Amino acid sequence: MNYQDVGQDVLDAIVTELGSLVAEDESLKREILQLQHEVGELKARTTTTESEFAQMRSDTDRIRTTLADMRAAAAQRRADEAQRRADEAQRRADDVQTQADHIQEMADVARAQAESDQADHLQAEANLVQNKADQAQVLADEAQNMAEYVQDVAQQREDTGE
């Protein structure tokens, strides 16, 4: 197994996951624009008659409630997805760390058996994989921080009724 490929795969997967968060945000923006358009159409109806005005109030309240529910649900979905991605990144970082630990153990055994050439090679490989594990951990931590931020924003929006 090529440990460099494993580390690169981990990094590529994390970058892909972060990119999909941006795509989800664009989708939510389009939904909000569509709802704003519908609200605009409802505002235009208020100029017709007094009886339609009462219906307009009812429709507006319903749309506001629906919009608030949609925003809260979308924010929660983003937060949940960000947390899932952070958990996946952490799992991958843990896997790479386990591999690095195993290689380090092999290097220690080889060094103890006085096979210094092989031990040095294994030590270099262990160091390389450890570096990849450290990088993956940094990315996992960043993904976790992003998930927590998205959760905080979702909670704030829910608390303020946005």
Short mmCIF file of N, CA and C in Angstrom, two decimals, residues 27-111:
data_model
loop_
_atom_site.label_atom_id
_atom_site.label_comp_id
_atom_site.label_asym_id
_atom_site.label_seq_id
_atom_site.Cartn_x
_atom_site.Cartn_y
_atom_site.Cartn_z
N SER A 27 -27.35 26.62 -3.35
CA SER A 27 -28.70 26.10 -3.50
C SER A 27 -29.66 26.80 -2.56
N LEU A 28 -29.25 27.02 -1.33
CA LEU A 28 -30.10 27.70 -0.36
C LEU A 28 -30.35 29.14 -0.80
N LYS A 29 -29.34 29.79 -1.34
CA LYS A 29 -29.52 31.16 -1.82
C LYS A 29 -30.57 31.20 -2.94
N ARG A 30 -30.53 30.22 -3.84
CA ARG A 30 -31.53 30.19 -4.92
C ARG A 30 -32.93 29.99 -4.34
N GLU A 31 -33.06 29.14 -3.35
CA GLU A 31 -34.36 28.92 -2.73
C GLU A 31 -34.87 30.20 -2.07
N ILE A 32 -33.99 30.92 -1.42
CA ILE A 32 -34.39 32.17 -0.77
C ILE A 32 -34.81 33.19 -1.81
N LEU A 33 -34.09 33.28 -2.92
CA LEU A 33 -34.47 34.21 -3.99
C LEU A 33 -35.84 33.86 -4.56
N GLN A 34 -36.10 32.57 -4.70
CA GLN A 34 -37.40 32.15 -5.20
C GLN A 34 -38.50 32.55 -4.21
N LEU A 35 -38.26 32.34 -2.94
CA LEU A 35 -39.24 32.73 -1.94
C LEU A 35 -39.42 34.25 -1.90
N GLN A 36 -38.35 34.99 -2.08
CA GLN A 36 -38.46 36.45 -2.12
C GLN A 36 -39.31 36.88 -3.32
N HIS A 37 -39.15 36.18 -4.43
CA HIS A 37 -39.95 36.48 -5.61
C HIS A 37 -41.43 36.22 -5.31
N GLU A 38 -41.72 35.13 -4.65
CA GLU A 38 -43.11 34.82 -4.29
C GLU A 38 -43.68 35.87 -3.34
N VAL A 39 -42.87 36.32 -2.40
CA VAL A 39 -43.32 37.37 -1.48
C VAL A 39 -43.61 38.65 -2.26
N GLY A 40 -42.78 38.95 -3.25
CA GLY A 40 -43.01 40.12 -4.10
C GLY A 40 -44.33 40.03 -4.84
N GLU A 41 -44.63 38.86 -5.34
CA GLU A 41 -45.92 38.67 -6.02
C GLU A 41 -47.08 38.86 -5.05
N LEU A 42 -46.91 38.39 -3.84
CA LEU A 42 -47.96 38.56 -2.84
C LEU A 42 -48.16 40.04 -2.50
N LYS A 43 -47.08 40.79 -2.45
CA LYS A 43 -47.20 42.22 -2.18
C LYS A 43 -48.00 42.92 -3.28
N ALA A 44 -47.81 42.50 -4.52
CA ALA A 44 -48.53 43.11 -5.64
C ALA A 44 -50.03 42.87 -5.53
N ARG A 45 -50.41 41.76 -4.96
CA ARG A 45 -51.84 41.44 -4.83
C ARG A 45 -52.57 42.34 -3.82
N THR A 46 -51.83 42.99 -2.92
CA THR A 46 -52.47 43.80 -1.87
C THR A 46 -53.19 45.02 -2.42
N THR A 47 -52.93 45.40 -3.66
CA THR A 47 -53.56 46.59 -4.25
C THR A 47 -54.93 46.28 -4.84
N THR A 48 -55.38 45.06 -4.86
CA THR A 48 -56.63 44.71 -5.54
C THR A 48 -57.86 45.06 -4.72
N THR A 49 -58.20 44.31 -3.70
CA THR A 49 -59.42 44.56 -2.92
C THR A 49 -59.18 44.30 -1.45
N GLU A 50 -60.12 44.79 -0.63
CA GLU A 50 -59.99 44.62 0.82
C GLU A 50 -60.11 43.15 1.21
N SER A 51 -60.95 42.39 0.56
CA SER A 51 -61.10 40.97 0.90
C SER A 51 -59.83 40.19 0.56
N GLU A 52 -59.18 40.57 -0.52
CA GLU A 52 -57.93 39.90 -0.86
C GLU A 52 -56.83 40.26 0.14
N PHE A 53 -56.94 41.43 0.74
CA PHE A 53 -55.96 41.85 1.73
C PHE A 53 -55.94 40.90 2.93
N ALA A 54 -57.12 40.51 3.39
CA ALA A 54 -57.19 39.56 4.51
C ALA A 54 -56.53 38.23 4.13
N GLN A 55 -56.79 37.79 2.90
CA GLN A 55 -56.18 36.55 2.42
C GLN A 55 -54.66 36.72 2.32
N MET A 56 -54.26 37.89 1.88
CA MET A 56 -52.84 38.19 1.76
C MET A 56 -52.13 38.08 3.11
N ARG A 57 -52.76 38.61 4.15
CA ARG A 57 -52.17 38.50 5.48
C ARG A 57 -51.99 37.04 5.87
N SER A 58 -53.00 36.27 5.62
CA SER A 58 -52.94 34.85 5.96
C SER A 58 -51.82 34.16 5.16
N ASP A 59 -51.76 34.46 3.85
CA ASP A 59 -50.72 33.86 3.01
C ASP A 59 -49.32 34.29 3.45
N THR A 60 -49.19 35.56 3.78
CA THR A 60 -47.89 36.09 4.20
C THR A 60 -47.43 35.42 5.49
N ASP A 61 -48.34 35.28 6.43
CA ASP A 61 -47.98 34.62 7.69
C ASP A 61 -47.55 33.17 7.44
N ARG A 62 -48.30 32.53 6.57
CA ARG A 62 -47.97 31.14 6.23
C ARG A 62 -46.59 31.06 5.56
N ILE A 63 -46.33 31.98 4.65
CA ILE A 63 -45.04 31.97 3.95
C ILE A 63 -43.91 32.29 4.92
N ARG A 64 -44.12 33.24 5.80
CA ARG A 64 -43.09 33.57 6.79
C ARG A 64 -42.77 32.36 7.66
N THR A 65 -43.82 31.70 8.09
CA THR A 65 -43.61 30.51 8.91
C THR A 65 -42.87 29.44 8.11
N THR A 66 -43.32 29.24 6.88
CA THR A 66 -42.68 28.24 6.03
C THR A 66 -41.23 28.61 5.76
N LEU A 67 -40.98 29.89 5.46
CA LEU A 67 -39.62 30.34 5.19
C LEU A 67 -38.73 30.15 6.42
N ALA A 68 -39.24 30.50 7.58
CA ALA A 68 -38.46 30.32 8.81
C ALA A 68 -38.16 28.83 9.03
N ASP A 69 -39.17 28.00 8.79
CA ASP A 69 -38.96 26.56 8.94
C ASP A 69 -37.93 26.04 7.92
N MET A 70 -38.04 26.54 6.68
CA MET A 70 -37.09 26.10 5.65
C MET A 70 -35.68 26.55 5.98
N ARG A 71 -35.54 27.79 6.44
CA ARG A 71 -34.21 28.28 6.79
C ARG A 71 -33.62 27.44 7.93
N ALA A 72 -34.44 27.19 8.93
CA ALA A 72 -33.95 26.40 10.06
C ALA A 72 -33.58 24.99 9.61
N ALA A 73 -34.43 24.40 8.77
CA ALA A 73 -34.14 23.04 8.29
C ALA A 73 -32.89 23.03 7.41
N ALA A 74 -32.76 24.02 6.54
CA ALA A 74 -31.58 24.08 5.67
C ALA A 74 -30.32 24.30 6.49
N ALA A 75 -30.40 25.18 7.46
CA ALA A 75 -29.23 25.42 8.31
C ALA A 75 -28.87 24.16 9.09
N GLN A 76 -29.87 23.45 9.56
CA GLN A 76 -29.61 22.21 10.30
C GLN A 76 -29.01 21.15 9.38
N ARG A 77 -29.53 21.08 8.13
CA ARG A 77 -28.97 20.12 7.17
C ARG A 77 -27.50 20.44 6.90
N ARG A 78 -27.20 21.73 6.71
CA ARG A 78 -25.81 22.11 6.47
C ARG A 78 -24.94 21.78 7.68
N ALA A 79 -25.46 22.06 8.86
CA ALA A 79 -24.70 21.77 10.07
C ALA A 79 -24.48 20.27 10.22
N ASP A 80 -25.52 19.48 9.97
CA ASP A 80 -25.39 18.03 10.08
C ASP A 80 -24.40 17.49 9.05
N GLU A 81 -24.48 18.01 7.82
CA GLU A 81 -23.59 17.55 6.77
C GLU A 81 -22.14 17.95 7.08
N ALA A 82 -21.97 19.17 7.57
CA ALA A 82 -20.62 19.62 7.94
C ALA A 82 -20.06 18.74 9.06
N GLN A 83 -20.90 18.38 10.02
CA GLN A 83 -20.46 17.52 11.11
C GLN A 83 -20.12 16.13 10.59
N ARG A 84 -20.94 15.62 9.66
CA ARG A 84 -20.66 14.30 9.09
C ARG A 84 -19.31 14.32 8.36
N ARG A 85 -19.09 15.39 7.61
CA ARG A 85 -17.82 15.49 6.89
C ARG A 85 -16.64 15.63 7.85
N ALA A 86 -16.84 16.39 8.91
CA ALA A 86 -15.78 16.52 9.91
C ALA A 86 -15.49 15.17 10.55
N ASP A 87 -16.54 14.42 10.85
CA ASP A 87 -16.36 13.08 11.43
C ASP A 87 -15.62 12.16 10.46
N GLU A 88 -15.96 12.24 9.17
CA GLU A 88 -15.30 11.42 8.16
C GLU A 88 -13.83 11.82 8.04
N ALA A 89 -13.56 13.11 8.04
CA ALA A 89 -12.18 13.58 7.96
C ALA A 89 -11.39 13.10 9.18
N GLN A 90 -12.02 13.14 10.35
CA GLN A 90 -11.36 12.67 11.56
C GLN A 90 -11.09 11.17 11.48
N ARG A 91 -12.07 10.42 10.95
CA ARG A 91 -11.89 8.97 10.81
C ARG A 91 -10.71 8.68 9.88
N ARG A 92 -10.65 9.42 8.78
CA ARG A 92 -9.54 9.20 7.85
C ARG A 92 -8.21 9.59 8.48
N ALA A 93 -8.20 10.68 9.21
CA ALA A 93 -6.97 11.09 9.90
C ALA A 93 -6.55 10.02 10.91
N ASP A 94 -7.52 9.45 11.61
CA ASP A 94 -7.23 8.38 12.56
C ASP A 94 -6.65 7.15 11.85
N ASP A 95 -7.22 6.82 10.67
CA ASP A 95 -6.70 5.69 9.89
C ASP A 95 -5.25 5.91 9.49
N VAL A 96 -4.96 7.11 9.00
CA VAL A 96 -3.59 7.41 8.60
C VAL A 96 -2.67 7.37 9.81
N GLN A 97 -3.14 7.87 10.95
CA GLN A 97 -2.34 7.85 12.17
C GLN A 97 -2.06 6.40 12.59
N THR A 98 -3.06 5.54 12.47
CA THR A 98 -2.88 4.13 12.80
C THR A 98 -1.81 3.51 11.90
N GLN A 99 -1.85 3.85 10.61
CA GLN A 99 -0.83 3.34 9.69
C GLN A 99 0.55 3.86 10.08
N ALA A 100 0.63 5.13 10.43
CA ALA A 100 1.91 5.71 10.84
C ALA A 100 2.43 5.02 12.10
N ASP A 101 1.55 4.74 13.03
CA ASP A 101 1.95 4.06 14.26
C ASP A 101 2.47 2.65 13.96
N HIS A 102 1.79 1.97 13.04
CA HIS A 102 2.20 0.61 12.67
C HIS A 102 3.59 0.64 12.02
N ILE A 103 3.80 1.56 11.13
CA ILE A 103 5.10 1.66 10.47
C ILE A 103 6.18 2.03 11.49
N GLN A 104 5.84 2.89 12.42
CA GLN A 104 6.80 3.25 13.47
C GLN A 104 7.17 2.03 14.30
N GLU A 105 6.17 1.20 14.60
CA GLU A 105 6.45 -0.03 15.35
C GLU A 105 7.39 -0.93 14.55
N MET A 106 7.12 -1.04 13.24
CA MET A 106 7.99 -1.87 12.39
C MET A 106 9.41 -1.30 12.37
N ALA A 107 9.53 0.01 12.32
CA ALA A 107 10.85 0.64 12.32
C ALA A 107 11.56 0.38 13.64
N ASP A 108 10.82 0.44 14.74
CA ASP A 108 11.42 0.18 16.05
C ASP A 108 11.92 -1.26 16.15
N VAL A 109 11.13 -2.19 15.63
CA VAL A 109 11.53 -3.60 15.66
C VAL A 109 12.77 -3.80 14.80
N ALA A 110 12.76 -3.21 13.62
CA ALA A 110 13.91 -3.37 12.72
C ALA A 110 15.17 -2.76 13.34
N ARG A 111 15.02 -1.62 13.98
CA ARG A 111 16.18 -0.98 14.61
C ARG A 111 16.69 -1.86 15.75
#
